[in-house]
PDB file of C-alpha atoms (C1' of nucleotides) in Angstrom:
ATOM      1  CA  MET A 103     -28.417  45.744 -80.807  1.00 69.00           C
ATOM      2  CA  SER A 104     -28.575  42.980 -78.218  1.00 92.00           C
ATOM      3  CA  THR A 105     -27.569  39.364 -78.658  1.00 96.00           C
ATOM      4  CA  LEU A 106     -30.430  37.060 -77.712  1.00 97.00           C
ATOM      5  CA  PRO A 107     -29.894  35.621 -74.217  1.00 97.00           C
ATOM      6  CA  ARG A 108     -29.612  31.921 -73.478  1.00 97.00           C
ATOM      7  CA  SER A 109     -33.108  31.969 -71.991  1.00 97.00           C
ATOM      8  CA  PHE A 110     -34.580  32.789 -75.425  1.00 98.00           C
ATOM      9  CA  TYR A 111     -33.316  29.462 -76.754  1.00 97.00           C
ATOM     10  CA  LEU A 112     -34.049  27.292 -73.720  1.00 97.00           C
ATOM     11  CA  GLY A 113     -37.835  27.547 -74.083  1.00 96.00           C
ATOM     12  CA  HIS A 114     -39.677  24.240 -74.420  1.00 96.00           C
ATOM     13  CA  ASP A 115     -42.019  25.389 -77.209  1.00 97.00           C
ATOM     14  CA  VAL A 116     -39.958  25.182 -80.405  1.00 97.00           C
ATOM     15  CA  VAL A 117     -42.943  26.220 -82.545  1.00 97.00           C
ATOM     16  CA  ARG A 118     -43.303  29.448 -80.596  1.00 97.00           C
ATOM     17  CA  ILE A 119     -39.562  30.107 -80.819  1.00 97.00           C
ATOM     18  CA  ALA A 120     -39.692  29.585 -84.600  1.00 97.00           C
ATOM     19  CA  ARG A 121     -42.371  32.295 -84.763  1.00 97.00           C
ATOM     20  CA  ASP A 122     -40.473  34.588 -82.381  1.00 97.00           C
ATOM     21  CA  LEU A 123     -37.313  34.359 -84.505  1.00 97.00           C
ATOM     22  CA  LEU A 124     -39.035  36.252 -87.322  1.00 97.00           C
ATOM     23  CA  GLY A 125     -37.502  39.739 -87.423  1.00 97.00           C
ATOM     24  CA  LYS A 126     -34.458  38.741 -85.373  1.00 98.00           C
ATOM     25  CA  VAL A 127     -31.096  39.372 -87.043  1.00 98.00           C
ATOM     26  CA  VAL A 128     -28.493  36.724 -87.864  1.00 98.00           C
ATOM     27  CA  VAL A 129     -25.006  38.250 -87.785  1.00 97.00           C
ATOM     28  CA  THR A 130     -21.785  36.545 -88.896  1.00 97.00           C
ATOM     29  CA  ARG A 131     -18.313  37.952 -88.296  1.00 96.00           C
ATOM     30  CA  MET A 132     -15.762  36.008 -90.279  1.00 93.00           C
ATOM     31  CA  GLN A 133     -12.261  37.209 -91.185  1.00 88.00           C
ATOM     32  CA  ASP A 134     -13.242  40.859 -90.797  1.00 90.00           C
ATOM     33  CA  GLU A 135     -16.235  40.288 -93.039  1.00 94.00           C
ATOM     34  CA  VAL A 136     -19.484  41.188 -91.296  1.00 97.00           C
ATOM     35  CA  THR A 137     -22.843  40.217 -92.769  1.00 97.00           C
ATOM     36  CA  ALA A 138     -26.291  40.508 -91.219  1.00 97.00           C
ATOM     37  CA  ALA A 139     -29.824  39.601 -92.311  1.00 97.00           C
ATOM     38  CA  ALA A 140     -33.257  39.727 -90.661  1.00 97.00           C
ATOM     39  CA  ILE A 141     -35.070  36.390 -90.516  1.00 98.00           C
ATOM     40  CA  THR A 142     -38.262  36.224 -92.609  1.00 97.00           C
ATOM     41  CA  GLU A 143     -38.973  32.491 -92.727  1.00 97.00           C
ATOM     42  CA  THR A 144     -38.480  29.612 -90.271  1.00 97.00           C
ATOM     43  CA  GLU A 145     -39.548  26.026 -89.680  1.00 96.00           C
ATOM     44  CA  ALA A 146     -39.786  24.206 -86.350  1.00 96.00           C
ATOM     45  CA  TYR A 147     -38.535  20.626 -85.964  1.00 96.00           C
ATOM     46  CA  ALA A 148     -39.984  19.169 -82.787  1.00 95.00           C
ATOM     47  CA  GLY A 149     -37.544  16.468 -81.780  1.00 91.00           C
ATOM     48  CA  GLU A 150     -38.082  12.790 -81.187  1.00 91.00           C
ATOM     49  CA  LEU A 151     -41.841  12.787 -81.804  1.00 91.00           C
ATOM     50  CA  ASP A 152     -41.574  14.679 -85.108  1.00 93.00           C
ATOM     51  CA  ARG A 153     -41.288  12.338 -88.087  1.00 92.00           C
ATOM     52  CA  ALA A 154     -39.760  15.139 -90.186  1.00 93.00           C
ATOM     53  CA  SER A 155     -36.900  15.689 -87.728  1.00 94.00           C
ATOM     54  CA  HIS A 156     -33.468  14.140 -88.049  1.00 93.00           C
ATOM     55  CA  ALA A 157     -33.842  13.256 -84.374  1.00 93.00           C
ATOM     56  CA  HIS A 158     -37.114  11.369 -84.885  1.00 91.00           C
ATOM     57  CA  GLY A 159     -37.390   8.344 -82.657  1.00 89.00           C
ATOM     58  CA  GLY A 160     -34.456   9.519 -80.574  1.00 89.00           C
ATOM     59  CA  ARG A 161     -31.932   8.879 -83.336  1.00 88.00           C
ATOM     60  CA  ARG A 162     -28.444   9.900 -82.186  1.00 88.00           C
ATOM     61  CA  THR A 163     -25.617   9.908 -84.717  1.00 88.00           C
ATOM     62  CA  ALA A 164     -22.459  11.885 -85.303  1.00 85.00           C
ATOM     63  CA  ARG A 165     -24.487  14.316 -87.407  1.00 89.00           C
ATOM     64  CA  THR A 166     -27.532  14.701 -85.151  1.00 92.00           C
ATOM     65  CA  GLU A 167     -25.728  14.688 -81.813  1.00 92.00           C
ATOM     66  CA  VAL A 168     -25.513  18.489 -81.812  1.00 94.00           C
ATOM     67  CA  MET A 169     -29.327  18.676 -81.877  1.00 95.00           C
ATOM     68  CA  TYR A 170     -29.230  17.333 -78.299  1.00 95.00           C
ATOM     69  CA  ALA A 171     -27.028  20.218 -77.154  1.00 95.00           C
ATOM     70  CA  ARG A 172     -28.543  23.065 -75.122  1.00 95.00           C
ATOM     71  CA  GLY A 173     -30.501  25.781 -76.895  1.00 96.00           C
ATOM     72  CA  GLY A 174     -28.454  28.472 -78.586  1.00 97.00           C
ATOM     73  CA  THR A 175     -26.207  26.066 -80.486  1.00 97.00           C
ATOM     74  CA  ALA A 176     -25.856  25.980 -84.294  1.00 97.00           C
ATOM     75  CA  TYR A 177     -26.773  22.812 -86.209  1.00 96.00           C
ATOM     76  CA  VAL A 178     -25.504  23.011 -89.795  1.00 96.00           C
ATOM     77  CA  TYR A 179     -25.727  20.021 -92.104  1.00 94.00           C
ATOM     78  CA  LEU A 180     -25.067  19.308 -95.755  1.00 94.00           C
ATOM     79  CA  CYS A 181     -28.102  18.627 -97.924  1.00 94.00           C
ATOM     80  CA  TYR A 182     -27.945  17.106-101.419  1.00 93.00           C
ATOM     81  CA  GLY A 183     -24.177  17.266-101.124  1.00 91.00           C
ATOM     82  CA  ILE A 184     -24.238  20.982-101.927  1.00 92.00           C
ATOM     83  CA  HIS A 185     -26.288  23.089 -99.544  1.00 95.00           C
ATOM     84  CA  HIS A 186     -25.369  23.983 -95.981  1.00 95.00           C
ATOM     85  CA  LEU A 187     -28.616  24.345 -93.995  1.00 96.00           C
ATOM     86  CA  PHE A 188     -28.506  26.467 -90.828  1.00 97.00           C
ATOM     87  CA  ASN A 189     -30.612  25.493 -87.826  1.00 97.00           C
ATOM     88  CA  VAL A 190     -30.916  26.995 -84.354  1.00 97.00           C
ATOM     89  CA  VAL A 191     -31.005  24.349 -81.616  1.00 97.00           C
ATOM     90  CA  THR A 192     -33.573  25.069 -78.908  1.00 97.00           C
ATOM     91  CA  ASN A 193     -34.768  23.632 -75.579  1.00 96.00           C
ATOM     92  CA  GLU A 194     -32.578  22.227 -72.837  1.00 95.00           C
ATOM     93  CA  HIS A 195     -29.643  19.871 -73.212  1.00 95.00           C
ATOM     94  CA  GLY A 196     -30.967  16.434 -74.153  1.00 93.00           C
ATOM     95  CA  THR A 197     -34.074  17.584 -76.061  1.00 95.00           C
ATOM     96  CA  PRO A 198     -33.315  17.740 -79.836  1.00 95.00           C
ATOM     97  CA  HIS A 199     -35.485  20.644 -80.961  1.00 96.00           C
ATOM     98  CA  ALA A 200     -34.346  22.952 -83.784  1.00 96.00           C
ATOM     99  CA  VAL A 201     -35.496  25.782 -86.041  1.00 97.00           C
ATOM    100  CA  LEU A 202     -34.447  25.896 -89.710  1.00 97.00           C
ATOM    101  CA  ILE A 203     -33.749  29.390 -91.064  1.00 97.00           C
ATOM    102  CA  ARG A 204     -35.248  29.445 -94.577  1.00 97.00           C
ATOM    103  CA  ALA A 205     -35.199  33.093 -95.671  1.00 97.00           C
ATOM    104  CA  ALA A 206     -33.905  36.511 -94.591  1.00 97.00           C
ATOM    105  CA  MET A 207     -33.630  40.166 -95.557  1.00 97.00           C
ATOM    106  CA  PRO A 208     -30.041  41.446 -96.055  1.00 97.00           C
ATOM    107  CA  LEU A 209     -29.087  44.338 -93.750  1.00 97.00           C
ATOM    108  CA  GLU A 210     -25.275  44.545 -93.714  1.00 96.00           C
ATOM    109  CA  GLY A 211     -22.412  43.376 -95.915  1.00 96.00           C
ATOM    110  CA  MET A 212     -24.239  43.235 -99.233  1.00 95.00           C
ATOM    111  CA  VAL A 213     -20.955  43.393-101.170  1.00 95.00           C
ATOM    112  CA  VAL A 214     -19.622  40.368 -99.302  1.00 95.00           C
ATOM    113  CA  MET A 215     -22.929  38.548 -99.848  1.00 96.00           C
ATOM    114  CA  ASN A 216     -22.808  39.294-103.548  1.00 95.00           C
ATOM    115  CA  THR A 217     -19.319  37.829-103.733  1.00 94.00           C
ATOM    116  CA  ARG A 218     -20.315  34.698-101.822  1.00 95.00           C
ATOM    117  CA  LEU A 219     -23.420  34.170-103.966  1.00 95.00           C
ATOM    118  CA  GLY A 220     -21.742  35.019-107.243  1.00 92.00           C
ATOM    119  CA  ARG A 221     -24.672  37.306-108.034  1.00 92.00           C
ATOM    120  CA  GLU A 222     -26.708  40.161-106.565  1.00 90.00           C
ATOM    121  CA  ALA A 223     -28.143  39.241-103.181  1.00 91.00           C
ATOM    122  CA  GLY A 224     -31.084  41.527-103.842  1.00 91.00           C
ATOM    123  CA  HIS A 225     -33.415  42.392-100.964  1.00 94.00           C
ATOM    124  CA  TRP A 226     -34.534  38.902-100.086  1.00 95.00           C
ATOM    125  CA  LEU A 227     -32.504  35.726 -99.491  1.00 96.00           C
ATOM    126  CA  LYS A 228     -34.986  32.988-100.360  1.00 95.00           C
ATOM    127  CA  GLY A 229     -34.245  29.377 -99.447  1.00 95.00           C
ATOM    128  CA  PRO A 230     -32.159  27.864 -96.616  1.00 96.00           C
ATOM    129  CA  GLY A 231     -29.197  27.103 -98.892  1.00 96.00           C
ATOM    130  CA  VAL A 232     -29.093  30.688-100.141  1.00 97.00           C
ATOM    131  CA  VAL A 233     -29.301  32.213 -96.648  1.00 97.00           C
ATOM    132  CA  SER A 234     -26.357  30.121 -95.430  1.00 97.00           C
ATOM    133  CA  LYS A 235     -24.305  30.834 -98.531  1.00 96.00           C
ATOM    134  CA  ALA A 236     -24.829  34.602 -98.285  1.00 97.00           C
ATOM    135  CA  LEU A 237     -23.947  34.632 -94.573  1.00 97.00           C
ATOM    136  CA  GLY A 238     -20.935  32.355 -95.038  1.00 96.00           C
ATOM    137  CA  ILE A 239     -22.378  29.633 -92.786  1.00 96.00           C
ATOM    138  CA  ARG A 240     -20.972  26.157 -93.472  1.00 95.00           C
ATOM    139  CA  THR A 241     -21.076  22.692 -91.890  1.00 94.00           C
ATOM    140  CA  ALA A 242     -17.818  23.547 -90.088  1.00 93.00           C
ATOM    141  CA  HIS A 243     -19.910  25.904 -87.914  1.00 95.00           C
ATOM    142  CA  THR A 244     -22.088  23.133 -86.516  1.00 95.00           C
ATOM    143  CA  GLY A 245     -21.835  23.128 -82.731  1.00 94.00           C
ATOM    144  CA  ALA A 246     -20.971  26.840 -82.552  1.00 96.00           C
ATOM    145  CA  ASP A 247     -22.392  28.758 -79.589  1.00 97.00           C
ATOM    146  CA  LEU A 248     -24.776  31.455 -80.860  1.00 97.00           C
ATOM    147  CA  LEU A 249     -23.990  33.591 -77.806  1.00 97.00           C
ATOM    148  CA  LYS A 250     -20.303  33.755 -78.728  1.00 94.00           C
ATOM    149  CA  GLY A 251     -19.961  33.785 -82.518  1.00 79.00           C
ATOM    150  CA  PRO A 252     -18.831  33.747 -85.237  1.00 95.00           C
ATOM    151  CA  ILE A 253     -22.603  33.437 -85.680  1.00 97.00           C
ATOM    152  CA  THR A 254     -24.905  35.398 -83.362  1.00 97.00           C
ATOM    153  CA  ILE A 255     -28.588  36.318 -83.429  1.00 98.00           C
ATOM    154  CA  GLU A 256     -29.594  39.788 -82.274  1.00 97.00           C
ATOM    155  CA  ASP A 257     -32.742  41.733 -81.524  1.00 97.00           C
ATOM    156  CA  ARG A 258     -32.303  45.062 -83.306  1.00 96.00           C
ATOM    157  CA  GLY A 259     -35.765  46.320 -82.529  1.00 95.00           C
ATOM    158  CA  LEU A 260     -37.363  45.213 -85.783  1.00 96.00           C
ATOM    159  CA  ARG A 261     -41.022  44.407 -85.223  1.00 94.00           C
ATOM    160  CA  VAL A 262     -43.293  42.223 -87.302  1.00 95.00           C
ATOM    161  CA  ALA A 263     -46.430  44.000 -88.527  1.00 89.00           C
ATOM    162  CA  ARG A 264     -49.567  42.766 -86.815  1.00 88.00           C
ATOM    163  CA  GLY A 265     -51.255  39.950 -88.718  1.00 92.00           C
ATOM    164  CA  ALA A 266     -48.331  39.560 -91.136  1.00 94.00           C
ATOM    165  CA  ILE A 267     -47.238  36.095 -90.057  1.00 96.00           C
ATOM    166  CA  ILE A 268     -48.362  33.254 -92.317  1.00 95.00           C
ATOM    167  CA  ALA A 269     -48.277  29.727 -90.878  1.00 96.00           C
ATOM    168  CA  GLY A 270     -48.380  26.585 -92.986  1.00 95.00           C
ATOM    169  CA  PRO A 271     -46.936  23.128 -93.587  1.00 94.00           C
ATOM    170  CA  ARG A 272     -43.177  22.679 -93.909  1.00 94.00           C
ATOM    171  CA  ILE A 273     -41.398  22.400 -97.246  1.00 93.00           C
ATOM    172  CA  GLY A 274     -39.843  19.184 -98.543  1.00 91.00           C
ATOM    173  CA  VAL A 275     -41.002  16.850 -95.783  1.00 90.00           C
ATOM    174  CA  ASP A 276     -43.589  14.788 -97.652  1.00 87.00           C
ATOM    175  CA  PHE A 277     -41.913  11.664 -96.286  1.00 86.00           C
ATOM    176  CA  ALA A 278     -43.102  12.570 -92.771  1.00 85.00           C
ATOM    177  CA  GLY A 279     -46.658  11.283 -93.226  1.00 86.00           C
ATOM    178  CA  PRO A 280     -49.196  13.122 -91.063  1.00 89.00           C
ATOM    179  CA  ASP A 281     -46.469  15.302 -89.551  1.00 91.00           C
ATOM    180  CA  ALA A 282     -45.885  16.846 -92.994  1.00 90.00           C
ATOM    181  CA  LEU A 283     -49.189  18.672 -92.535  1.00 92.00           C
ATOM    182  CA  LEU A 284     -48.356  20.329 -89.209  1.00 94.00           C
ATOM    183  CA  PRO A 285     -48.314  24.173 -89.426  1.00 95.00           C
ATOM    184  CA  TYR A 286     -44.696  24.506 -88.309  1.00 96.00           C
ATOM    185  CA  ARG A 287     -43.572  26.932 -91.051  1.00 96.00           C
ATOM    186  CA  PHE A 288     -43.774  30.690 -90.473  1.00 97.00           C
ATOM    187  CA  HIS A 289     -43.036  33.453 -92.939  1.00 96.00           C
ATOM    188  CA  ILE A 290     -43.440  37.160 -93.573  1.00 96.00           C
ATOM    189  CA  ARG A 291     -42.472  39.598 -96.329  1.00 95.00           C
ATOM    190  CA  PRO A 292     -39.476  41.920 -95.768  1.00 95.00           C
ATOM    191  CA  SER A 293     -41.925  44.836 -96.021  1.00 94.00           C
ATOM    192  CA  ASP A 294     -43.712  43.517 -92.925  1.00 95.00           C
ATOM    193  CA  LEU A 295     -40.670  44.400 -90.776  1.00 94.00           C
ATOM    194  CA  ARG A 296     -40.642  47.856 -89.177  1.00 91.00           C
TER     195      ARG A 296
ATOM    196  C1'  DA B  91     -18.029  -2.565 -98.506  1.00 94.45           C
ATOM    197  C1'  DT B  92     -21.799  -1.099-101.123  1.00 94.45           C
ATOM    198  C1'  DA B  93     -26.195   1.249-102.396  1.00 94.45           C
ATOM    199  C1'  DC B  94     -29.507   4.609-101.923  1.00 94.45           C
ATOM    200  C1'  DC B  95     -31.122   9.256-101.210  1.00 94.45           C
ATOM    201  C1'  DG B  96     -32.073  13.917 -99.048  1.00 94.45           C
ATOM    202  C1'  DA B  97     -35.354  19.839 -94.272  1.00 94.45           C
ATOM    203  C1'  DT B  98     -32.290  22.201-102.251  1.00 94.45           C
ATOM    204  C1'  DT B  99     -31.184  25.188-106.045  1.00 94.45           C
ATOM    205  C1'  DA B 100     -30.604  27.043-110.592  1.00 94.45           C
ATOM    206  C1'  DA B 101     -30.980  26.284-115.112  1.00 94.45           C
ATOM    207  C1'  DC B 102     -33.274  24.417-118.268  1.00 94.45           C
ATOM    208  C1'  DT B 103     -37.885  22.929-121.714  1.00 94.45           C
TER     209       DT B 103
ATOM    210  C1'  DG C 225     -42.741  21.085-115.033  1.00 94.45           C
ATOM    211  C1'  DT C 226     -38.157  18.620-115.286  1.00 94.45           C
ATOM    212  C1'  DT C 227     -33.420  17.681-114.132  1.00 94.45           C
ATOM    213  C1'  DA C 228     -28.380  17.816-113.014  1.00 94.45           C
ATOM    214  C1'  DA C 229     -25.206  18.812-109.439  1.00 94.45           C
ATOM    215  C1'  DT C 230     -22.695  16.375-105.489  1.00 94.45           C
ATOM    216  C1'  DC C 231     -21.493  13.863-101.044  1.00 94.45           C
ATOM    217  C1'  DG C 232     -22.112  12.503 -96.226  1.00 94.45           C
ATOM    218  C1'  DG C 233     -25.443   9.866 -93.515  1.00 94.45           C
ATOM    219  C1'  DT C 234     -27.699   5.744 -92.976  1.00 94.45           C
ATOM    220  C1'  DA C 235     -29.189   1.100 -93.717  1.00 94.45           C
ATOM    221  C1'  DT C 236     -28.118  -3.321 -95.241  1.00 94.45           C
ATOM    222  C1'  DA C 237     -24.742  -7.256 -95.805  1.00 94.45           C
TER     223       DA C 237
END
DNA sequence: ATACCGATTAACT
DNA sequence: GTTAATCGGTATA
């Protein structure tokens, strides 16, 4: 169990980092409640040039400012007034790259997850809103340092089976024109983690 | 100040 | 396949 170092997040290739996050474990420690889940789906948002990104065109607002922080910072925003979507900021300070965590496999704290979800978490948290809800991640956590907590990401030695990664276009970004077709989404099945 | 709408989800028909 | 839920961000005035 080792928390990912700052250098993991400072890389300039957000698409590669999105792929490398598959199999890594998101851990939250909140009020003595520990939950952990292995990432099975991600999407890369490539900053100012990416029409699907909140930071497209260099937009800087109260909400998006945290995207310009250094890699290893949490960006959590409210979508449709209901869902808290968890992103991992990457690249150096000033470059607004981020990776959206869209699905994960529960590893620890299933009882707590069940309570938070109001149902059985099962063996696969599908959808960014569901992942955040199960892990207790909310907009209040935006700006949190992923090297300190309460949210951390660890390498627990899980490896992705060779050839298991599927790349494709991102979900829900039809408004982004040609950028909606970029293969910035990566996913695997929980059974592809060893 | 006001109007519109989204990197979604669950519960419908 | 369709739709309600729910509210902060953003643009427009």
